[in-house]
Amino acid sequence: MQHFMGGALFDPASALDTELSNVDRQALLAAIAGSTQQSGTAEIETVLCRARIGILHRDLHGRVLLVNHAFCALVGRPAGVLDGLDFASLTHPDDVARFSRTYGDHLARGEPFAIEQRYLRPDGSAIWCSVHVSFVPGIDGRPRSAIFVASDVTARRHAEARLRESEEHYRHAVELNPQITWLAGANGAVLEVSCRWHEVTGIAREKALGESWVAALHPEDRALTRQQWAASLASRQPVDVEYRLMTASGEYRWFRARASARLNAEGEVIRWYGTIEDVHDRRLAQNELRDSEERFRLAAQAAALGIWDYDALSGRREWSPEFKAMLGLPFDARPEIGTALALVVPEDRPVLKSLVQAAQAGDSSARFDVTLKIRRASDGAERWMQTSGWRMHASSGRLTRVLVTVRDVTEERTAEDRIRWIATHDTLTQVPNRFFFTQQLEQAIARAEGGKDLALVLLDVDRLKEVNDTIGHDAGDMLLKTFARRLADAFGEARVVGRLGGDEFAVLVEGVSRENLPAAIGDALEVLRQPFEHDGYACDMQATAGVSFFPRDGTGGTELLKAADIALYVGKAGRRGELSIFEPGMRAGLQRRNSMLNVARMVTRDQRVEPFYQPQIRLDTGALAGFEALLRWRHDCLGMQGPETIAVAFDDLRLAAALSDRLIDRVAHDLRHWLDAGLHPGHVAINLSPAEFRDERLAERVIEPFRRLAVPLDCVEVEITETVLLGRDSEKVAATLATFHDHGLTIALDDFGTGFASLTHLKMFPVDVIKIDRSFVATVCERSDDAAIVDTIVSLAHRLNMQVVAEGVEREDQARHLAALGCTFGQGYLYGHAAPAEAATELLRRV
């Protein structure tokens, strides 16, 4: 072996030629053969090393004939180590197969080639190189050795990777932006608009260019929008305008359009960059807020509350007549800060001053609640004023308004009354606590023993946790206070309201007959459903109620509470937002429910879950298309049991997830086994319960077992019911389904036609398959109305590029009728019952 400096010479031109043309290759071969003078060798070596051009010449047995310092530096090995070293040892494992295949193909033809690959150094680092390989022929014309010319391209490869990541990041940022982004020229003509424009309006993007976008505006908004846009074009100032835009559904929604200009060094406009944001809900909320403010004022007057209203934008203050009366001021007194401060006792004035200063400084805290002592102007009497305030802010965060309610609480401030009140009342909601309410219950029972009607109502606030988690605990506190106040108002004088726990309230109702009470409670629940406003948010409120009667359901307070609690529990399980009246049979139902939950815990703990597979058949050819995996579990004595024996567990997120995880894991292993055996199962559908969609990790939980076992995700189908699409967290559900879809899983909508899913839901969610409920299939041959429904569903699915599966196919005439209607797949006892994996394997071997 010769090192570069001591062996044959290279032609510098051909050695530095990154393309290694045929002429250069001949020059290089000549250099190796020694056609160049020895005196030029050092110069060539210096040039190649500085350019980091590595040269290696070796025969086909791996013996190094010539190598330069630059090649040794690139691969991190001295020349002596390279002699006889397999190129697989130099090459990154991910590149070995590609390089070996290319090398072998070109060696057979004796043709040069170029490739980019990574060399793996002894220290574990890798370097990207552009490698040009030429073959030196022998006398017989066949290759006898190979020349490798390598140059370091690591920096370029990394730069290209960063560029791709940057481009991908920008693409995702644009595509995932819920706003419509747009670009206009200096003259205001729209040049580009994001794909969200078409998604929102249904209008092609190219039809929004120039001034064509104006046609999508509400006719009443076009003139003002043009006027404001023209003013911004003239002044070069940002534009901020709200208008109504026709959406793809054919309805107008409010949007906010904003844009700013990019200027050059001379101050001339180059481009306008803008966004369009959906503000429809906010506009509706603002209108509702104006209406609610008027109702609030009327309610405050009825409750003898004083109002201090401060408009931070205009600096205007208003004091209600009730507030002026509390201060002992005449009706025509001006609402001045100095007037109020003069009436507050000196020790409390700093508190009021700090509140005023905070408001003027735009303090961002939403609520405040303080109690101040004043000396009434009319007679000098000292009074305690409970002052509760709310600061309201614009979407920009700017303070817009401060609203303060004032209540004279002088009597409540006496020490004895205050101590007694705290001991017997819930300080947040101002209603009796559990201790005091229980006392009131026993007293009411004693009064009712003379034949007086008495009922105990327990209520559970359904959405307290949701409000706490999404808006904040201050909103949750406001919900509880509003709930307690509305509860007291709804039941009137014949009641005692108490708070028994975090979100549980109770009402004692006396003197209302058992026949009339359900209607009264229903009216109260309707009042409680009305949303309330907090810090710019419209918060939903709902309660579920359970009721027990004295003496029918118990003769003591403990018995009545237990009976009402059972009724409430049953109502929360199946009748949220409604009233459940206690019945003795509920105890047995509750016991059955608890028994099911205990069995489900045992099933998951002992890993008794097994998938049974029911085939799905192509109706046109009779070929097997796939399976639906149905949950079964092993009972020690009764054998395999269906999911109906543990049905309530699927409403519990933790249990539903545990059962589903076990089933999915078994399905993944079965699919892997079939694929390894050369069997082709098509797809396997797995069912997800609505409760599981409350899990943030649902998509990861479903996908991970298949990915871990290298099962192609296009073999997996996820089945959901319409209940999932109709839930409150539709955005979360849509995101989860989109994740499934993006990873290649198909989405099937089960039992279609029996619920309330609409065409909007089919459009909103990425549904690939519609499963026609068996109730329609059972009579598709006998009932024309069911046949019409099936025909409609099939036609709709085809127009939406969806597949259709008919469930419950049990007869040949049903299968023929469904096939004639264009239904794609069939599933039912005609083709096979659900069976264990072994039976499914045999079926796959027969097809």
Short mmCIF file of C-alpha atoms in Angstrom, two decimals, residues 4-240:
data_model
loop_
_atom_site.label_atom_id
_atom_site.label_comp_id
_atom_site.label_asym_id
_atom_site.label_seq_id
_atom_site.Cartn_x
_atom_site.Cartn_y
_atom_site.Cartn_z
CA PHE A 4 -0.68 9.55 -1.23
CA MET A 5 2.58 11.39 -0.57
CA GLY A 6 4.70 8.38 -1.34
CA GLY A 7 2.95 6.65 -4.21
CA ALA A 8 1.41 7.45 -7.58
CA LEU A 9 0.32 10.99 -8.41
CA PHE A 10 -3.13 12.49 -9.15
CA ASP A 11 -4.13 15.08 -11.69
CA PRO A 12 -5.35 18.02 -9.46
CA ALA A 13 -8.01 19.01 -11.93
CA SER A 14 -9.60 15.57 -11.96
CA ALA A 15 -9.19 15.06 -8.18
CA LEU A 16 -11.02 18.32 -7.40
CA ASP A 17 -13.72 17.80 -10.01
CA THR A 18 -16.83 17.05 -7.95
CA GLU A 19 -18.66 15.63 -10.97
CA LEU A 20 -15.69 13.43 -12.07
CA SER A 21 -16.32 13.51 -15.83
CA ASN A 22 -15.00 10.77 -18.10
CA VAL A 23 -12.02 12.91 -19.21
CA ASP A 24 -11.14 13.74 -15.59
CA ARG A 25 -11.46 10.12 -14.63
CA GLN A 26 -8.94 9.20 -17.32
CA ALA A 27 -6.62 11.94 -16.02
CA LEU A 28 -6.94 10.59 -12.50
CA LEU A 29 -6.13 7.09 -13.66
CA ALA A 30 -3.12 8.48 -15.44
CA ALA A 31 -2.03 10.20 -12.25
CA ILE A 32 -2.31 6.94 -10.33
CA ALA A 33 -0.24 5.22 -12.95
CA GLY A 34 2.54 7.73 -12.28
CA SER A 35 2.24 9.92 -15.33
CA THR A 36 2.78 13.08 -13.26
CA GLN A 37 6.03 14.23 -11.77
CA GLN A 38 6.88 13.39 -8.16
CA SER A 39 7.54 17.05 -7.39
CA GLY A 40 3.84 17.94 -7.68
CA THR A 41 2.64 15.42 -5.14
CA ALA A 42 3.07 17.58 -2.06
CA GLU A 43 1.25 20.46 -3.69
CA ILE A 44 -1.67 18.25 -4.72
CA GLU A 45 -1.90 16.76 -1.24
CA THR A 46 -1.94 20.23 0.31
CA VAL A 47 -4.69 21.42 -2.03
CA LEU A 48 -6.85 18.34 -1.45
CA CYS A 49 -6.44 18.46 2.32
CA ARG A 50 -7.32 22.12 2.51
CA ALA A 51 -10.38 21.45 0.36
CA ARG A 52 -11.14 18.39 2.53
CA ILE A 53 -11.18 16.21 -0.59
CA GLY A 54 -10.46 12.61 0.36
CA ILE A 55 -8.95 10.17 -2.17
CA LEU A 56 -8.89 6.40 -1.75
CA HIS A 57 -7.73 3.86 -4.34
CA ARG A 58 -8.22 0.17 -3.47
CA ASP A 59 -8.48 -3.07 -5.35
CA LEU A 60 -11.62 -5.17 -5.40
CA HIS A 61 -10.33 -7.28 -2.50
CA GLY A 62 -10.15 -4.25 -0.22
CA ARG A 63 -6.37 -3.76 -0.36
CA VAL A 64 -5.57 -0.03 -0.24
CA LEU A 65 -3.36 1.02 -3.14
CA LEU A 66 -3.36 4.70 -2.32
CA VAL A 67 -5.01 7.06 0.21
CA ASN A 68 -4.52 10.71 1.17
CA HIS A 69 -4.57 12.43 4.57
CA ALA A 70 -7.93 14.09 3.86
CA PHE A 71 -9.71 10.73 3.42
CA CYS A 72 -8.19 9.42 6.63
CA ALA A 73 -9.38 12.57 8.43
CA LEU A 74 -12.91 12.19 7.02
CA VAL A 75 -13.33 8.60 8.22
CA GLY A 76 -11.31 9.13 11.43
CA ARG A 77 -8.89 6.23 10.78
CA PRO A 78 -5.20 6.06 9.84
CA ALA A 79 -4.16 4.66 6.50
CA GLY A 80 -2.96 1.37 7.97
CA VAL A 81 -6.37 0.57 9.45
CA LEU A 82 -8.13 1.03 6.12
CA ASP A 83 -6.26 -1.81 4.41
CA GLY A 84 -8.71 -4.69 3.99
CA LEU A 85 -11.38 -2.95 6.09
CA ASP A 86 -14.95 -3.73 4.97
CA PHE A 87 -16.77 -0.60 3.81
CA ALA A 88 -19.73 -1.60 6.01
CA SER A 89 -17.50 -0.81 9.01
CA LEU A 90 -16.94 2.72 7.70
CA THR A 91 -20.53 3.42 6.66
CA HIS A 92 -23.46 4.46 8.86
CA PRO A 93 -25.77 1.43 9.36
CA ASP A 94 -28.73 3.25 7.77
CA ASP A 95 -26.69 3.82 4.58
CA VAL A 96 -24.96 0.43 4.21
CA ALA A 97 -27.68 -1.28 2.17
CA ARG A 98 -28.14 1.63 -0.22
CA PHE A 99 -24.38 2.06 -0.79
CA SER A 100 -23.77 -1.69 -1.24
CA ARG A 101 -26.62 -2.01 -3.74
CA THR A 102 -25.44 1.02 -5.78
CA TYR A 103 -21.81 -0.07 -5.65
CA GLY A 104 -22.65 -3.59 -6.80
CA ASP A 105 -24.86 -2.43 -9.69
CA HIS A 106 -22.24 -0.02 -11.06
CA LEU A 107 -19.33 -2.41 -10.48
CA ALA A 108 -21.05 -5.00 -12.68
CA ARG A 109 -21.23 -2.44 -15.49
CA GLY A 110 -17.93 -0.73 -14.71
CA GLU A 111 -19.70 2.64 -14.65
CA PRO A 112 -18.84 5.48 -12.24
CA PHE A 113 -21.47 6.84 -9.85
CA ALA A 114 -21.98 9.50 -7.19
CA ILE A 115 -23.76 9.09 -3.85
CA GLU A 116 -24.21 10.96 -0.59
CA GLN A 117 -23.71 8.84 2.52
CA ARG A 118 -22.55 9.02 6.12
CA TYR A 119 -19.18 7.72 7.28
CA LEU A 120 -19.20 6.44 10.85
CA ARG A 121 -16.10 7.32 12.84
CA PRO A 122 -14.63 5.26 15.68
CA ASP A 123 -15.81 7.85 18.26
CA GLY A 124 -19.43 7.30 17.15
CA SER A 125 -19.78 10.57 15.24
CA ALA A 126 -21.07 10.57 11.68
CA ILE A 127 -20.11 12.83 8.77
CA TRP A 128 -22.05 13.31 5.53
CA CYS A 129 -19.92 13.05 2.41
CA SER A 130 -20.48 13.37 -1.31
CA VAL A 131 -18.66 10.31 -2.70
CA HIS A 132 -17.73 9.82 -6.37
CA VAL A 133 -16.65 6.29 -7.30
CA SER A 134 -14.83 5.32 -10.51
CA PHE A 135 -13.53 1.90 -11.53
CA VAL A 136 -10.09 1.25 -13.05
CA PRO A 137 -10.25 -1.49 -15.71
CA GLY A 138 -7.64 -4.15 -16.29
CA ILE A 139 -6.27 -5.39 -19.59
CA ASP A 140 -9.42 -7.40 -20.17
CA GLY A 141 -11.52 -4.29 -19.68
CA ARG A 142 -13.11 -5.49 -16.44
CA PRO A 143 -12.77 -3.40 -13.23
CA ARG A 144 -9.70 -4.27 -11.16
CA SER A 145 -9.83 -1.43 -8.58
CA ALA A 146 -11.96 1.49 -7.46
CA ILE A 147 -11.20 5.14 -6.81
CA PHE A 148 -13.22 6.97 -4.17
CA VAL A 149 -13.27 10.79 -4.09
CA ALA A 150 -15.08 12.09 -0.96
CA SER A 151 -15.90 15.62 0.18
CA ASP A 152 -17.53 16.74 3.44
CA VAL A 153 -21.15 17.99 2.89
CA THR A 154 -22.30 17.75 6.52
CA ALA A 155 -22.87 21.48 6.89
CA ARG A 156 -24.99 21.58 3.74
CA ARG A 157 -27.05 18.56 4.80
CA HIS A 158 -27.72 20.10 8.20
CA ALA A 159 -28.64 23.40 6.61
CA GLU A 160 -31.06 21.61 4.27
CA ALA A 161 -32.62 19.77 7.23
CA ARG A 162 -33.06 23.04 9.11
CA LEU A 163 -34.61 24.61 6.02
CA ARG A 164 -37.07 21.71 5.64
CA GLU A 165 -38.00 21.95 9.32
CA SER A 166 -38.49 25.70 9.00
CA GLU A 167 -40.68 25.25 5.93
CA GLU A 168 -42.68 22.48 7.62
CA HIS A 169 -43.07 24.64 10.74
CA TYR A 170 -44.35 27.53 8.67
CA ARG A 171 -46.75 25.28 6.73
CA HIS A 172 -48.22 23.85 9.92
CA ALA A 173 -48.45 27.29 11.50
CA VAL A 174 -50.49 28.53 8.54
CA GLU A 175 -52.67 25.43 8.15
CA LEU A 176 -53.45 25.09 11.86
CA ASN A 177 -54.14 28.77 12.42
CA PRO A 178 -57.86 29.09 13.19
CA GLN A 179 -57.79 32.58 11.68
CA ILE A 180 -57.88 33.40 7.98
CA THR A 181 -54.59 35.02 6.98
CA TRP A 182 -54.32 37.21 3.89
CA LEU A 183 -51.88 39.36 1.97
CA ALA A 184 -52.65 42.47 -0.05
CA GLY A 185 -50.63 44.70 -2.31
CA ALA A 186 -49.84 48.34 -1.66
CA ASN A 187 -53.06 49.33 -3.46
CA GLY A 188 -55.18 47.14 -1.19
CA ALA A 189 -55.91 44.39 -3.72
CA VAL A 190 -55.79 40.96 -2.08
CA LEU A 191 -52.95 38.83 -3.46
CA GLU A 192 -53.13 35.73 -1.28
CA VAL A 193 -55.55 34.19 1.22
CA SER A 194 -55.06 31.08 3.36
CA CYS A 195 -56.96 27.82 2.87
CA ARG A 196 -59.09 28.68 5.91
CA TRP A 197 -60.98 31.11 3.65
CA HIS A 198 -62.40 28.24 1.63
CA GLU A 199 -63.09 26.16 4.76
CA VAL A 200 -65.07 29.00 6.35
CA THR A 201 -66.85 30.51 3.35
CA GLY A 202 -66.98 27.64 0.88
CA ILE A 203 -65.67 30.11 -1.73
CA ALA A 204 -62.58 29.20 -3.74
CA ARG A 205 -59.45 31.08 -2.68
CA GLU A 206 -58.87 32.54 -6.13
CA LYS A 207 -62.32 34.13 -6.01
CA ALA A 208 -61.26 36.18 -2.98
CA LEU A 209 -58.40 37.92 -4.80
CA GLY A 210 -58.43 41.55 -5.80
CA GLU A 211 -61.64 43.04 -4.40
CA SER A 212 -63.78 39.97 -5.03
CA TRP A 213 -63.81 39.14 -1.30
CA VAL A 214 -66.25 42.00 -0.73
CA ALA A 215 -69.01 39.93 -2.36
CA ALA A 216 -68.95 37.54 0.63
CA LEU A 217 -69.77 40.37 3.07
CA HIS A 218 -73.24 41.11 4.34
CA PRO A 219 -74.74 43.82 2.09
CA GLU A 220 -75.23 46.13 5.09
CA ASP A 221 -71.52 45.93 5.99
CA ARG A 222 -69.91 46.45 2.57
CA ALA A 223 -69.97 50.25 2.39
CA LEU A 224 -68.56 50.80 5.89
CA THR A 225 -65.89 48.14 5.37
CA ARG A 226 -64.77 49.71 2.06
CA GLN A 227 -64.72 53.13 3.73
CA GLN A 228 -62.52 52.02 6.63
CA TRP A 229 -60.21 50.05 4.33
CA ALA A 230 -59.82 53.06 2.05
CA ALA A 231 -59.03 55.29 5.03
CA SER A 232 -56.26 52.93 6.17
CA LEU A 233 -54.82 52.72 2.66
CA ALA A 234 -54.64 56.50 2.59
CA SER A 235 -53.21 56.92 6.12
CA ARG A 236 -51.07 53.75 6.13
CA GLN A 237 -52.48 53.09 9.60
CA PRO A 238 -53.63 49.61 10.68
CA VAL A 239 -57.22 48.67 9.92
CA ASP A 240 -59.52 46.99 12.45
#
